[in-house]
Amino acid sequence: MAVGEFFLGGRMSCFDSRFAAHPGYARMFRPGALTLGVFLPLEPYDGPAARMDAAGQTERAVQAEHAGFAALWARDIPPPAPAFGDTGRAYDPWTWLTHIAARTSRIALATGSTVLPPHRPVDTAKSAARLDLLSGRRLVLGAAAGDRSVEFPAYGPDRDDSGALFRTAVSTLRRLWTEDSPAAGPHHGAFGDAGVPPGPSEPSGGRVPVLVTGHSRQSVPWIAEHADGWLMEPRPLIQQCRTTALWRKAVHDAGEPRKPFAQTLRLDLVDRPDARPRAIPLGYRTGRRYLRSHLEGLRDTGVHHVVLDLRHGRRPAAEVLRELGEYVLPHFPAHGTYAQAPAVSAA
């Protein structure tokens, strides 16, 4: 029995019931189970920028849905930051995910992550609500406070204020999504009667699920109370086990319903199934058998979703997606309809 199926001694059958009717959240998260997502762009590349061929990336996104991945993730890196080894994306995540939404039908669409402090919450709330509605309620909003010094001068806010601005942004988003006449928020203007549809009549009260990324300059108790899940970087299994236990306790102490835990993982999948793992930054270069074993270990520690980043791979993304779809995803299927339903193989 997976550790994640238990919560302080009591078995839990579901996560927050407010999102039971939200297809994106429900596809990704279930207690005791682990699903897989992938970062866009789905291509390996060296240097700070991907090619981002729109037609090719769209084809890979459709392939990922057909293979049975639970989610596609798009990063939000507003201004270029070469010192981080990543100059951003060729497409704004709202535009890019709307394009992908029009060509897919089941896979969840997630931001990993939207940097909240530089943006006005009313704009973020409107973009997220529209995308969630147009995609058939498939959006999960990964949110961050921002960790790149160039992000703040480009937009105006002081980076030292990012923690407070992040807290205000999260609460303002919730009000805009769920209240017909939200109250004014500090630093963000008065809204009057300007709610952001879809509103409270929607199954989840109009809310888009929000996953806090890292600590975002917040305490774990605050994240446990105000987020709908936690997205963290990869850590060794024993350390991640402590982190997920801390998360479960914090959620319990906050009096909140069970909430999921997700993490990222960089992957260079080699073409030898039995290849042993070699560490790369924030991930592994390995064969599919060790990958499956590692994912099973993460599931048993209480991790519910792993986002694979193929950027540092050395094989074509289409080839890697095919192998994962045939040999790995059947062991970690998305919740709901599994498109291929392939026979599970130990090969």
CSV table of C-alpha atoms in Angstrom, one decimal:
chain,number,residue,atom,x,y,z
A,1,MET,CA,0.0,0.0,0.0
A,2,ALA,CA,1.4,3.4,-0.9
A,3,VAL,CA,2.3,5.8,1.9
A,4,GLY,CA,0.3,8.5,0.1
A,5,GLU,CA,-2.9,6.6,0.6
A,6,PHE,CA,-2.8,7.3,4.3
A,7,PHE,CA,-3.2,10.6,6.0
A,8,LEU,CA,-2.2,10.7,9.7
A,9,GLY,CA,-3.5,7.2,10.2
A,10,GLY,CA,-6.8,7.6,8.3
A,11,ARG,CA,-7.4,6.5,4.8
A,12,MET,CA,-8.5,9.2,2.3
A,13,SER,CA,-10.5,8.4,-0.8
A,14,CYS,CA,-10.3,11.7,-2.6
A,15,PHE,CA,-8.8,15.2,-2.7
A,16,ASP,CA,-10.7,18.5,-2.3
A,17,SER,CA,-14.3,17.8,-3.4
A,18,ARG,CA,-14.5,21.3,-4.8
A,19,PHE,CA,-12.4,20.1,-7.7
A,20,ALA,CA,-14.0,16.7,-8.3
A,21,ALA,CA,-15.8,18.2,-11.3
A,22,HIS,CA,-12.7,20.0,-12.6
A,23,PRO,CA,-11.4,17.6,-15.3
A,24,GLY,CA,-7.8,19.0,-15.3
A,25,TYR,CA,-7.3,18.7,-11.6
A,26,ALA,CA,-9.1,15.3,-11.4
A,27,ARG,CA,-7.0,13.9,-14.3
A,28,MET,CA,-3.8,14.7,-12.4
A,29,PHE,CA,-4.4,14.0,-8.8
A,30,ARG,CA,-5.7,11.1,-6.7
A,31,PRO,CA,-4.5,10.0,-3.2
A,32,GLY,CA,-2.1,7.0,-3.4
A,33,ALA,CA,-1.5,7.3,-7.1
A,34,LEU,CA,1.1,9.1,-9.2
A,35,THR,CA,0.6,10.6,-12.7
A,36,LEU,CA,3.1,12.1,-15.2
A,37,GLY,CA,3.2,15.3,-17.0
A,38,VAL,CA,5.7,16.9,-19.4
A,39,PHE,CA,7.1,20.4,-19.9
A,40,LEU,CA,6.7,22.2,-23.2
A,41,PRO,CA,8.7,22.7,-25.4
A,42,LEU,CA,8.9,18.9,-26.0
A,43,GLU,CA,12.3,19.0,-27.6
A,44,PRO,CA,15.9,18.6,-26.3
A,45,TYR,CA,18.1,21.6,-26.8
A,46,ASP,CA,21.5,23.1,-25.8
A,47,GLY,CA,21.9,26.7,-24.8
A,48,PRO,CA,19.3,29.1,-23.4
A,49,ALA,CA,16.6,28.9,-26.2
A,50,ALA,CA,14.6,26.2,-27.8
A,51,ARG,CA,13.6,26.3,-31.5
A,52,MET,CA,9.9,26.1,-30.6
A,53,ASP,CA,8.6,25.1,-34.0
A,54,ALA,CA,4.9,25.5,-33.5
A,55,ALA,CA,3.7,22.8,-35.8
A,56,GLY,CA,6.2,20.3,-34.5
A,57,GLN,CA,5.5,21.2,-30.8
A,58,THR,CA,1.7,20.9,-31.4
A,59,GLU,CA,2.3,17.4,-32.9
A,60,ARG,CA,4.3,16.4,-29.8
A,61,ALA,CA,1.6,17.7,-27.5
A,62,VAL,CA,-1.1,15.6,-29.3
A,63,GLN,CA,1.3,12.7,-29.1
A,64,ALA,CA,1.6,13.2,-25.3
A,65,GLU,CA,-2.1,13.2,-24.8
A,66,HIS,CA,-2.5,10.1,-26.9
A,67,ALA,CA,0.3,8.3,-24.9
A,68,GLY,CA,-1.7,8.9,-21.7
A,69,PHE,CA,0.2,11.8,-20.0
A,70,ALA,CA,-1.9,13.6,-17.4
A,71,ALA,CA,-0.7,17.1,-18.1
A,72,LEU,CA,1.2,19.5,-20.4
A,73,TRP,CA,3.1,22.2,-18.6
A,74,ALA,CA,4.1,25.6,-20.0
A,75,ARG,CA,6.6,27.9,-18.2
A,76,ASP,CA,6.2,31.7,-17.7
A,77,ILE,CA,9.5,33.5,-18.0
A,78,PRO,CA,8.6,37.0,-18.9
A,79,PRO,CA,11.9,38.8,-19.7
A,80,PRO,CA,15.1,37.0,-21.0
A,81,ALA,CA,17.5,35.9,-18.3
A,82,PRO,CA,20.6,34.3,-19.9
A,83,ALA,CA,22.4,33.9,-16.6
A,84,PHE,CA,19.7,31.3,-15.7
A,85,GLY,CA,20.5,29.3,-18.9
A,86,ASP,CA,16.9,29.9,-20.1
A,87,THR,CA,15.9,33.1,-22.1
A,88,GLY,CA,12.2,32.3,-21.9
A,89,ARG,CA,9.7,31.0,-24.3
A,90,ALA,CA,8.8,32.2,-27.8
A,91,TYR,CA,5.2,32.2,-26.9
A,92,ASP,CA,3.3,33.7,-23.9
A,93,PRO,CA,1.9,30.7,-21.9
A,94,TRP,CA,-1.7,31.9,-22.2
A,95,THR,CA,-1.5,32.1,-26.0
A,96,TRP,CA,0.5,28.9,-26.2
A,97,LEU,CA,-1.8,26.8,-24.0
A,98,THR,CA,-4.9,28.2,-25.7
A,99,HIS,CA,-3.4,27.0,-29.0
A,100,ILE,CA,-2.7,23.5,-27.5
A,101,ALA,CA,-6.2,23.4,-25.9
A,102,ALA,CA,-7.7,23.8,-29.3
A,103,ARG,CA,-5.9,20.7,-30.5
A,104,THR,CA,-6.3,18.4,-27.5
A,105,SER,CA,-9.4,17.3,-25.6
A,106,ARG,CA,-8.4,15.5,-22.3
A,107,ILE,CA,-4.9,16.3,-21.1
A,108,ALA,CA,-4.6,18.9,-18.3
A,109,LEU,CA,-3.0,22.2,-19.1
A,110,ALA,CA,-0.7,23.7,-16.4
A,111,THR,CA,1.5,26.7,-16.0
A,112,GLY,CA,4.8,25.9,-14.3
A,113,SER,CA,4.8,28.6,-13.2
A,114,THR,CA,3.1,31.9,-13.6
A,115,VAL,CA,5.0,34.6,-11.8
A,116,LEU,CA,2.3,36.5,-9.9
A,117,PRO,CA,3.9,39.6,-8.3
A,118,PRO,CA,4.8,41.5,-11.5
A,119,HIS,CA,1.3,41.1,-13.0
A,120,ARG,CA,-2.0,42.7,-12.0
A,121,PRO,CA,-4.2,39.9,-10.5
A,122,VAL,CA,-7.2,41.1,-12.5
A,123,ASP,CA,-5.3,40.3,-15.8
A,124,THR,CA,-4.1,36.9,-14.5
A,125,ALA,CA,-7.5,36.0,-13.2
A,126,LYS,CA,-9.1,36.9,-16.5
A,127,SER,CA,-6.6,35.0,-18.7
A,128,ALA,CA,-6.7,31.9,-16.4
A,129,ALA,CA,-10.5,31.9,-16.2
A,130,ARG,CA,-11.0,32.2,-20.0
A,131,LEU,CA,-8.4,29.5,-20.8
A,132,ASP,CA,-10.0,27.2,-18.1
A,133,LEU,CA,-13.4,27.7,-19.7
A,134,LEU,CA,-12.3,27.4,-23.3
A,135,SER,CA,-10.4,24.2,-22.6
A,136,GLY,CA,-13.2,22.5,-20.8
A,137,ARG,CA,-12.0,23.2,-17.3
A,138,ARG,CA,-8.5,21.7,-17.8
A,139,LEU,CA,-6.3,24.5,-16.4
A,140,VAL,CA,-4.2,24.1,-13.3
A,141,LEU,CA,-2.3,27.3,-12.3
A,142,GLY,CA,1.2,26.8,-11.0
A,143,ALA,CA,2.1,30.1,-9.3
A,144,ALA,CA,5.4,31.5,-8.1
A,145,ALA,CA,6.8,34.6,-6.5
A,146,GLY,CA,9.6,34.9,-9.0
A,147,ASP,CA,13.3,34.2,-8.5
A,148,ARG,CA,15.0,36.2,-11.3
A,149,SER,CA,16.2,39.7,-10.6
A,150,VAL,CA,15.4,40.9,-14.1
A,151,GLU,CA,11.7,40.2,-13.7
A,152,PHE,CA,10.9,43.0,-11.2
A,153,PRO,CA,12.6,46.0,-12.8
A,154,ALA,CA,10.9,45.1,-16.1
A,155,TYR,CA,7.5,45.4,-14.5
A,156,GLY,CA,7.9,47.9,-11.7
A,157,PRO,CA,7.4,46.1,-8.3
A,158,ASP,CA,10.3,45.9,-5.8
A,159,ARG,CA,11.6,42.3,-5.5
A,160,ASP,CA,11.7,42.8,-1.7
A,161,ASP,CA,7.9,43.1,-1.8
A,162,SER,CA,7.4,39.9,-3.8
A,163,GLY,CA,6.3,37.7,-0.8
A,164,ALA,CA,3.6,40.1,0.3
A,165,LEU,CA,2.5,40.8,-3.3
A,166,PHE,CA,2.3,37.0,-3.9
A,167,ARG,CA,0.0,36.5,-0.9
A,168,THR,CA,-2.2,39.4,-2.0
A,169,ALA,CA,-2.3,38.1,-5.6
A,170,VAL,CA,-3.5,34.6,-4.5
A,171,SER,CA,-6.3,36.0,-2.3
A,172,THR,CA,-7.3,38.5,-5.0
A,173,LEU,CA,-7.4,35.8,-7.7
A,174,ARG,CA,-9.8,33.7,-5.5
A,175,ARG,CA,-12.1,36.7,-4.9
A,176,LEU,CA,-12.2,37.6,-8.6
A,177,TRP,CA,-13.0,34.0,-9.5
A,178,THR,CA,-15.7,33.4,-6.9
A,179,GLU,CA,-17.3,36.7,-5.9
A,180,ASP,CA,-19.7,38.7,-7.9
A,181,SER,CA,-18.5,42.0,-6.5
A,182,PRO,CA,-15.0,41.4,-5.1
A,183,ALA,CA,-13.7,44.0,-2.6
A,184,ALA,CA,-10.7,46.2,-3.5
A,185,GLY,CA,-7.3,44.7,-2.9
A,186,PRO,CA,-4.2,46.7,-1.8
A,187,HIS,CA,-1.9,47.6,-4.7
A,188,HIS,CA,-4.3,46.2,-7.2
A,189,GLY,CA,-7.1,48.7,-7.6
A,190,ALA,CA,-10.8,48.5,-6.9
A,191,PHE,CA,-13.0,46.0,-8.8
A,192,GLY,CA,-16.5,47.2,-8.0
A,193,ASP,CA,-18.9,44.9,-9.8
A,194,ALA,CA,-16.1,43.6,-12.1
A,195,GLY,CA,-16.0,39.9,-11.3
A,196,VAL,CA,-14.3,37.6,-13.7
A,197,PRO,CA,-16.6,34.9,-15.1
A,198,PRO,CA,-16.9,31.9,-14.9
A,199,GLY,CA,-18.4,32.8,-11.5
A,200,PRO,CA,-19.8,31.1,-8.4
A,201,SER,CA,-22.4,29.1,-10.4
A,202,GLU,CA,-19.6,26.9,-11.8
A,203,PRO,CA,-19.0,23.5,-10.2
A,204,SER,CA,-15.8,24.6,-8.3
A,205,GLY,CA,-17.3,28.1,-7.6
A,206,GLY,CA,-15.4,29.4,-10.6
A,207,ARG,CA,-12.0,28.7,-9.0
A,208,VAL,CA,-9.0,27.6,-11.0
A,209,PRO,CA,-6.8,25.2,-9.0
A,210,VAL,CA,-3.6,26.9,-7.7
A,211,LEU,CA,-0.4,25.1,-7.0
A,212,VAL,CA,2.2,27.1,-5.1
A,213,THR,CA,5.7,26.6,-6.6
A,214,GLY,CA,8.5,26.1,-4.1
A,215,HIS,CA,8.1,28.3,-1.1
A,216,SER,CA,7.4,31.5,-3.1
A,217,ARG,CA,8.6,33.3,0.0
A,218,GLN,CA,5.9,31.8,2.2
A,219,SER,CA,5.8,29.5,5.1
A,220,VAL,CA,4.6,25.9,4.7
A,221,PRO,CA,1.6,26.5,6.9
A,222,TRP,CA,0.5,29.4,4.7
A,223,ILE,CA,0.9,27.3,1.6
A,224,ALA,CA,-1.0,24.5,3.2
A,225,GLU,CA,-3.9,26.8,4.0
A,226,HIS,CA,-4.1,28.9,0.8
A,227,ALA,CA,-2.9,26.6,-2.1
A,228,ASP,CA,-4.7,23.7,-3.7
A,229,GLY,CA,-1.4,21.8,-3.9
A,230,TRP,CA,2.3,22.2,-3.7
A,231,LEU,CA,4.9,21.9,-6.6
A,232,MET,CA,8.5,21.3,-5.6
A,233,GLU,CA,11.9,20.6,-7.1
A,234,PRO,CA,13.2,17.0,-7.1
A,235,ARG,CA,15.0,15.7,-4.0
A,236,PRO,CA,16.5,12.4,-3.0
A,237,LEU,CA,13.8,10.0,-2.0
A,238,ILE,CA,14.5,10.0,1.8
A,239,GLN,CA,14.4,13.8,1.8
A,240,GLN,CA,11.3,14.0,-0.4
A,241,CYS,CA,9.6,11.6,2.0
A,242,ARG,CA,10.2,14.1,4.9
A,243,THR,CA,8.9,16.9,2.7
A,244,THR,CA,5.7,15.1,1.8
A,245,ALA,CA,5.2,14.2,5.5
A,246,LEU,CA,5.7,17.8,6.5
A,247,TRP,CA,3.1,18.8,3.8
A,248,ARG,CA,0.5,16.3,5.0
A,249,LYS,CA,0.9,17.5,8.6
A,250,ALA,CA,0.7,21.2,7.6
A,251,VAL,CA,-2.5,20.6,5.6
A,252,HIS,CA,-4.0,18.7,8.5
A,253,ASP,CA,-3.0,21.4,11.0
A,254,ALA,CA,-4.6,24.0,8.8
A,255,GLY,CA,-7.9,22.1,8.9
A,256,GLU,CA,-7.9,21.8,5.1
A,257,PRO,CA,-9.0,18.8,3.0
A,258,ARG,CA,-6.3,16.5,1.6
A,259,LYS,CA,-4.1,18.3,-1.0
A,260,PRO,CA,-1.7,16.9,-3.6
A,261,PHE,CA,2.1,17.1,-3.8
A,262,ALA,CA,3.9,17.4,-7.2
A,263,GLN,CA,7.5,17.7,-8.3
A,264,THR,CA,9.6,18.3,-11.4
A,265,LEU,CA,12.2,15.9,-12.8
A,266,ARG,CA,14.7,16.4,-15.6
A,267,LEU,CA,15.1,13.3,-17.7
A,268,ASP,CA,17.6,12.1,-20.3
A,269,LEU,CA,16.0,8.7,-21.2
A,270,VAL,CA,18.7,6.6,-22.8
A,271,ASP,CA,17.9,3.8,-25.3
A,272,ARG,CA,19.2,1.0,-23.1
A,273,PRO,CA,16.3,-0.2,-20.8
A,274,ASP,CA,18.7,-1.4,-18.0
A,275,ALA,CA,21.0,1.6,-18.0
A,276,ARG,CA,21.8,2.7,-14.5
A,277,PRO,CA,21.1,6.3,-13.4
A,278,ARG,CA,23.6,9.1,-13.6
A,279,ALA,CA,22.8,12.4,-12.0
A,280,ILE,CA,22.2,15.4,-14.1
A,281,PRO,CA,21.1,18.8,-12.7
A,282,LEU,CA,17.7,18.2,-11.0
A,283,GLY,CA,17.2,14.8,-12.5
A,284,TYR,CA,18.7,11.6,-14.1
A,285,ARG,CA,20.2,10.2,-17.3
A,286,THR,CA,18.9,6.6,-17.1
A,287,GLY,CA,17.0,3.8,-18.7
A,288,ARG,CA,13.3,3.2,-18.4
A,289,ARG,CA,13.5,0.4,-15.8
A,290,TYR,CA,15.3,2.5,-13.2
A,291,LEU,CA,12.9,5.4,-14.1
A,292,ARG,CA,9.9,3.3,-13.3
A,293,SER,CA,11.5,2.1,-10.0
A,294,HIS,CA,12.3,5.7,-9.1
A,295,LEU,CA,8.7,6.8,-9.9
A,296,GLU,CA,7.3,4.0,-7.8
A,297,GLY,CA,9.5,5.2,-4.9
A,298,LEU,CA,8.2,8.7,-5.3
A,299,ARG,CA,4.6,7.5,-5.3
A,300,ASP,CA,5.2,5.6,-2.1
A,301,THR,CA,6.6,8.7,-0.4
A,302,GLY,CA,3.4,10.6,-1.2
A,303,VAL,CA,4.2,12.3,-4.5
A,304,HIS,CA,1.1,12.5,-6.7
A,305,HIS,CA,2.4,14.1,-10.0
A,306,VAL,CA,5.8,14.3,-11.6
A,307,VAL,CA,6.5,16.8,-14.4
A,308,LEU,CA,9.2,15.4,-16.7
A,309,ASP,CA,11.5,17.9,-18.4
A,310,LEU,CA,13.1,16.5,-21.6
A,311,ARG,CA,15.2,19.5,-22.4
A,312,HIS,CA,18.5,17.8,-21.5
A,313,GLY,CA,17.8,14.6,-23.4
A,314,ARG,CA,19.9,13.4,-26.3
A,315,ARG,CA,17.1,11.6,-28.2
A,316,PRO,CA,14.3,13.1,-30.2
A,317,ALA,CA,11.3,13.9,-28.0
A,318,ALA,CA,8.9,11.9,-30.2
A,319,GLU,CA,11.0,8.8,-29.7
A,320,VAL,CA,11.1,9.3,-25.9
A,321,LEU,CA,7.4,9.9,-25.7
A,322,ARG,CA,6.7,6.6,-27.6
A,323,GLU,CA,8.9,4.6,-25.2
A,324,LEU,CA,7.4,6.2,-22.1
A,325,GLY,CA,3.9,5.7,-23.5
A,326,GLU,CA,4.5,2.0,-24.1
A,327,TYR,CA,6.5,1.0,-21.1
A,328,VAL,CA,6.2,3.5,-18.3
A,329,LEU,CA,2.8,5.3,-18.5
A,330,PRO,CA,0.7,2.2,-18.1
A,331,HIS,CA,2.1,1.9,-14.6
A,332,PHE,CA,1.2,5.6,-13.8
A,333,PRO,CA,-1.9,6.3,-15.9
A,334,ALA,CA,-3.8,9.6,-15.9
A,335,HIS,CA,-7.1,9.4,-14.0
A,336,GLY,CA,-10.1,8.9,-16.3
A,337,THR,CA,-10.0,7.6,-19.8
A,338,TYR,CA,-6.6,6.2,-20.8
A,339,ALA,CA,-6.4,6.7,-24.5
A,340,GLN,CA,-4.2,3.8,-25.7
A,341,ALA,CA,-4.8,1.3,-22.9
A,342,PRO,CA,-1.7,-0.6,-23.9
A,343,ALA,CA,-0.8,-3.9,-22.4
A,344,VAL,CA,1.6,-3.4,-19.4
A,345,SER,CA,5.0,-4.8,-20.3
A,346,ALA,CA,8.0,-5.4,-18.1
A,347,ALA,CA,10.3,-5.2,-21.0
